[in-house]
Short mmCIF file of C-alpha atoms in Angstrom, two decimals:
data_model
loop_
_atom_site.label_atom_id
_atom_site.label_comp_id
_atom_site.label_asym_id
_atom_site.label_seq_id
_atom_site.Cartn_x
_atom_site.Cartn_y
_atom_site.Cartn_z
CA SER A 1 -0.61 13.30 12.66
CA GLN A 2 -1.37 9.68 11.96
CA GLN A 3 -3.93 9.11 9.25
CA GLY A 4 -6.01 6.00 8.84
CA GLU A 5 -6.24 4.02 12.03
CA GLU A 6 -8.07 0.72 11.88
CA ASP A 7 -10.13 -0.82 14.60
CA PRO A 8 -10.01 -3.53 15.79
CA GLN A 9 -6.37 -4.47 15.37
CA ALA A 10 -7.35 -8.12 15.18
CA LEU A 11 -10.64 -9.90 14.59
CA SER A 12 -11.35 -13.60 14.84
CA ILE A 13 -14.64 -15.04 13.60
CA GLN A 14 -16.23 -18.24 12.35
CA GLU A 15 -16.92 -18.95 8.71
CA GLY A 16 -20.31 -17.61 7.71
CA GLU A 17 -20.27 -14.73 10.17
CA ASN A 18 -19.96 -11.10 9.15
CA ALA A 19 -16.79 -9.13 9.78
CA THR A 20 -16.77 -5.39 10.35
CA MET A 21 -13.63 -3.29 10.37
CA ASN A 22 -13.44 0.42 11.03
CA CYS A 23 -11.07 3.11 9.90
CA SER A 24 -10.69 6.62 11.24
CA TYR A 25 -8.70 9.43 9.72
CA LYS A 26 -7.79 12.94 10.69
CA THR A 27 -7.69 15.19 7.64
CA SER A 28 -10.12 15.84 4.80
CA ILE A 29 -9.99 13.31 2.01
CA ASN A 30 -10.80 12.99 -1.66
CA ASN A 31 -11.32 9.26 -1.49
CA LEU A 32 -10.76 6.28 0.76
CA GLN A 33 -9.72 2.84 -0.38
CA TRP A 34 -9.62 -0.57 1.21
CA TYR A 35 -6.91 -3.11 0.45
CA ARG A 36 -6.36 -6.72 1.44
CA GLN A 37 -2.98 -8.27 2.12
CA ASN A 38 -2.55 -11.99 2.41
CA SER A 39 0.34 -13.10 4.58
CA GLY A 40 3.65 -12.37 2.90
CA ARG A 41 2.04 -11.01 -0.24
CA GLY A 42 1.33 -7.66 -1.87
CA LEU A 43 -1.81 -5.62 -1.46
CA VAL A 44 -4.93 -6.15 -3.50
CA HIS A 45 -7.31 -3.27 -4.12
CA LEU A 46 -10.82 -4.04 -2.89
CA ILE A 47 -12.93 -0.93 -3.20
CA LEU A 48 -12.71 2.85 -3.51
CA ILE A 49 -15.27 5.27 -2.10
CA ARG A 50 -15.21 8.96 -2.92
CA SER A 51 -15.79 11.69 -0.39
CA ASN A 52 -19.21 12.50 -1.86
CA GLU A 53 -20.38 8.89 -1.54
CA ARG A 54 -21.85 7.37 1.61
CA GLU A 55 -22.01 3.69 0.77
CA LYS A 56 -20.67 1.32 -1.83
CA HIS A 57 -21.06 -2.38 -2.50
CA SER A 58 -18.92 -4.92 -4.28
CA GLY A 59 -19.96 -8.55 -4.02
CA ARG A 60 -19.82 -9.48 -0.33
CA LEU A 61 -18.17 -6.17 0.56
CA ARG A 62 -19.98 -3.11 1.82
CA VAL A 63 -18.14 0.10 2.58
CA THR A 64 -19.57 3.14 4.30
CA LEU A 65 -18.04 6.56 4.65
CA ASP A 66 -18.99 9.24 7.16
CA THR A 67 -16.99 12.35 6.39
CA SER A 68 -18.48 14.24 9.34
CA LYS A 69 -17.00 11.66 11.69
CA LYS A 70 -13.97 11.05 9.47
CA SER A 71 -14.56 7.33 9.56
CA SER A 72 -15.24 4.40 7.28
CA SER A 73 -16.26 0.82 7.80
CA LEU A 74 -15.73 -2.31 5.75
CA LEU A 75 -18.25 -5.10 6.14
CA ILE A 76 -17.56 -8.56 4.75
CA THR A 77 -20.70 -10.67 4.77
CA ALA A 78 -20.82 -14.46 4.98
CA SER A 79 -17.09 -14.67 5.57
CA ARG A 80 -14.99 -17.55 4.27
CA ALA A 81 -11.70 -18.99 5.43
CA ALA A 82 -10.15 -17.49 2.28
CA ASP A 83 -10.98 -14.00 3.62
CA THR A 84 -8.29 -14.48 6.26
CA ALA A 85 -5.89 -11.60 5.65
CA SER A 86 -4.90 -8.14 6.83
CA TYR A 87 -7.15 -5.31 5.71
CA PHE A 88 -5.92 -1.75 5.31
CA CYS A 89 -7.69 1.48 4.67
CA ALA A 90 -5.83 4.12 2.68
CA THR A 91 -6.78 7.73 2.21
CA TYR A 92 -6.08 10.11 -0.60
CA ALA A 93 -6.23 13.70 0.61
CA GLY A 94 -6.28 15.36 -2.81
CA GLY A 95 -4.17 18.31 -3.85
CA THR A 96 -2.12 16.28 -6.27
CA SER A 97 -2.79 14.76 -9.64
CA TYR A 98 -1.50 11.43 -8.40
CA GLY A 99 -2.72 9.04 -5.77
CA LYS A 100 -0.44 9.60 -2.82
CA LEU A 101 -1.98 7.26 -0.26
CA THR A 102 -1.74 7.20 3.52
CA PHE A 103 -2.31 3.77 5.00
CA GLY A 104 -3.56 2.73 8.39
CA GLN A 105 -1.94 0.00 10.42
CA GLY A 106 -4.47 -2.61 9.40
CA THR A 107 -6.86 -5.13 10.89
CA ILE A 108 -5.83 -8.76 10.96
CA LEU A 109 -8.87 -10.88 10.17
CA THR A 110 -8.89 -14.60 10.91
CA VAL A 111 -11.83 -16.65 9.68
CA HIS A 112 -12.01 -20.12 11.21
CA PRO A 113 -13.52 -22.89 9.07
CA ASN B 1 -1.21 -8.83 -18.82
CA ALA B 2 1.35 -9.52 -16.13
CA GLY B 3 0.96 -7.70 -12.87
CA VAL B 4 3.53 -5.57 -11.11
CA MET B 5 6.78 -7.46 -10.83
CA GLN B 6 9.33 -6.98 -8.10
CA ASN B 7 12.66 -8.65 -7.64
CA PRO B 8 14.24 -10.00 -5.72
CA ARG B 9 11.47 -11.24 -3.44
CA HIS B 10 13.90 -11.66 -0.57
CA LEU B 11 17.18 -9.87 -0.10
CA VAL B 12 19.69 -10.28 2.69
CA ARG B 13 22.40 -7.70 3.14
CA ARG B 14 25.03 -7.10 5.79
CA ARG B 15 25.25 -3.73 7.42
CA GLY B 16 27.06 -1.28 5.17
CA GLN B 17 26.22 -3.03 1.91
CA GLU B 18 24.00 -1.68 -0.84
CA ALA B 19 20.52 -2.94 -1.63
CA ARG B 20 18.92 -2.59 -5.07
CA LEU B 21 15.24 -3.30 -5.41
CA ARG B 22 13.59 -3.50 -8.82
CA CYS B 23 10.04 -2.89 -9.90
CA SER B 24 8.46 -3.40 -13.31
CA PRO B 25 5.04 -1.75 -13.48
CA MET B 26 2.06 -3.21 -15.23
CA LYS B 27 2.04 -2.83 -18.97
CA GLY B 28 0.78 0.59 -19.93
CA HIS B 29 1.38 2.06 -16.48
CA SER B 30 3.78 4.96 -16.30
CA HIS B 31 3.36 5.91 -12.65
CA VAL B 32 5.30 4.11 -9.95
CA TYR B 33 5.06 4.41 -6.18
CA TRP B 34 7.35 2.92 -3.56
CA TYR B 35 6.14 2.12 -0.05
CA ARG B 36 7.86 0.67 2.98
CA GLN B 37 6.17 -1.60 5.49
CA LEU B 38 7.78 -2.18 8.84
CA PRO B 39 6.78 -5.32 10.75
CA GLU B 40 3.14 -5.20 11.88
CA GLU B 41 2.62 -1.71 10.51
CA GLY B 42 0.85 -0.19 7.55
CA LEU B 43 2.56 0.96 4.41
CA LYS B 44 4.34 4.30 4.38
CA PHE B 45 4.68 6.29 1.19
CA MET B 46 8.26 6.85 0.10
CA VAL B 47 8.40 8.19 -3.44
CA TYR B 48 6.35 8.68 -6.59
CA LEU B 49 7.96 8.61 -10.02
CA GLN B 50 6.98 8.94 -13.62
CA LYS B 51 9.27 7.93 -16.45
CA GLU B 52 12.60 9.74 -15.95
CA ASN B 53 11.13 12.04 -13.30
CA ILE B 54 10.88 12.01 -9.51
CA ILE B 55 7.63 13.80 -8.75
CA ASP B 56 7.32 13.42 -4.99
CA GLU B 57 10.01 12.05 -2.70
CA SER B 58 8.63 13.51 0.51
CA GLY B 59 8.56 10.12 2.23
CA MET B 60 12.08 9.14 1.37
CA PRO B 61 14.86 9.43 3.97
CA LYS B 62 17.19 12.22 2.94
CA GLU B 63 20.31 10.11 3.11
CA ARG B 64 21.24 6.73 1.66
CA PHE B 65 17.98 6.26 -0.26
CA SER B 66 17.44 7.05 -3.92
CA ALA B 67 14.98 6.03 -6.60
CA GLU B 68 14.86 6.19 -10.35
CA PHE B 69 12.54 5.20 -13.17
CA PRO B 70 14.52 5.31 -16.40
CA LYS B 71 13.06 5.59 -19.88
CA GLU B 72 13.84 1.94 -20.42
CA GLY B 73 13.82 -0.73 -17.77
CA PRO B 74 12.42 -1.11 -14.28
CA SER B 75 12.21 1.39 -11.48
CA ILE B 76 15.02 0.99 -8.96
CA LEU B 77 15.00 1.76 -5.26
CA ARG B 78 18.55 1.95 -4.01
CA ILE B 79 19.61 1.89 -0.38
CA GLN B 80 23.25 2.57 0.30
CA GLN B 81 25.11 1.50 3.44
CA VAL B 82 22.14 -0.39 4.83
CA VAL B 83 21.46 -0.46 8.57
CA ARG B 84 19.34 -2.85 10.63
CA GLY B 85 16.50 -0.33 10.71
CA ASP B 86 16.17 -0.66 6.93
CA SER B 87 14.86 -4.21 7.38
CA ALA B 88 11.33 -4.09 6.06
CA ALA B 89 9.11 -5.07 3.17
CA TYR B 90 9.33 -2.67 0.25
CA PHE B 91 6.36 -2.55 -2.07
CA CYS B 92 6.06 -1.02 -5.46
CA ALA B 93 2.74 0.00 -6.95
CA SER B 94 1.82 1.29 -10.37
CA SER B 95 -1.11 3.13 -11.84
CA PRO B 96 -2.22 4.18 -15.32
CA PRO B 97 -1.25 7.60 -16.63
CA SER B 98 -4.79 8.98 -16.68
CA LEU B 99 -5.62 11.74 -14.26
CA GLY B 100 -7.86 10.79 -11.40
CA SER B 101 -6.76 7.18 -11.46
CA TYR B 102 -6.06 6.63 -7.82
CA GLU B 103 -6.33 2.87 -7.66
CA GLN B 104 -2.93 1.33 -7.35
CA TYR B 105 -1.73 -2.12 -8.29
CA PHE B 106 0.82 -3.59 -5.96
CA GLY B 107 3.68 -5.95 -6.53
CA PRO B 108 4.45 -8.84 -4.16
CA GLY B 109 7.14 -6.85 -2.38
CA THR B 110 10.81 -7.29 -1.59
CA ARG B 111 11.61 -8.34 1.93
CA LEU B 112 14.92 -6.84 2.94
CA THR B 113 16.77 -8.27 5.90
CA VAL B 114 19.86 -6.51 7.16
CA THR B 115 22.12 -8.66 9.32
#
């Protein structure tokens, strides 16, 4: 089964607006992480939320996790043109001592100046 | 502290040739992961290695693909007899040796094009 599906696939907003991206997954998880990928570059870790946490903040980022619905959302407040990138959620299901991650297909965010 | 290094950044191979992708983890990191990203898709786990050991290769195709992480030097992902379907971006990530460290640090990737 496919784990980590993001919604929407693409999001276009104006600078200053908030951007919300959603991620759904199918199996139980130990933690969920969000990554950003600028065009043609590697991934940058943004935030990690554990299965026993419901909400986490980091600067302009807010992540929520609802394990009963197997979903997470990433909110970027007061977006900037520099936030333009692809955003991926990745889940770690547990059962190993290492972080074997399953990535979703990503949301492409475009922030217009 | 340099980040994860990958080279080459771009690699073009003809069908049937071999591709060698290199990854140097961050200093102090002894865990290396390889992922493959097909166009407009998310990353797919391929293999997880520690120094001199392959721990989990469940995402690696059974044929033509191999990976190693020697005691000295970078981790190598090797693809023999490449085919067009191997065209993708290959990312390496590293993490510290401590248990429960699930955050991964990614390199810039190697974009393989098979002609």
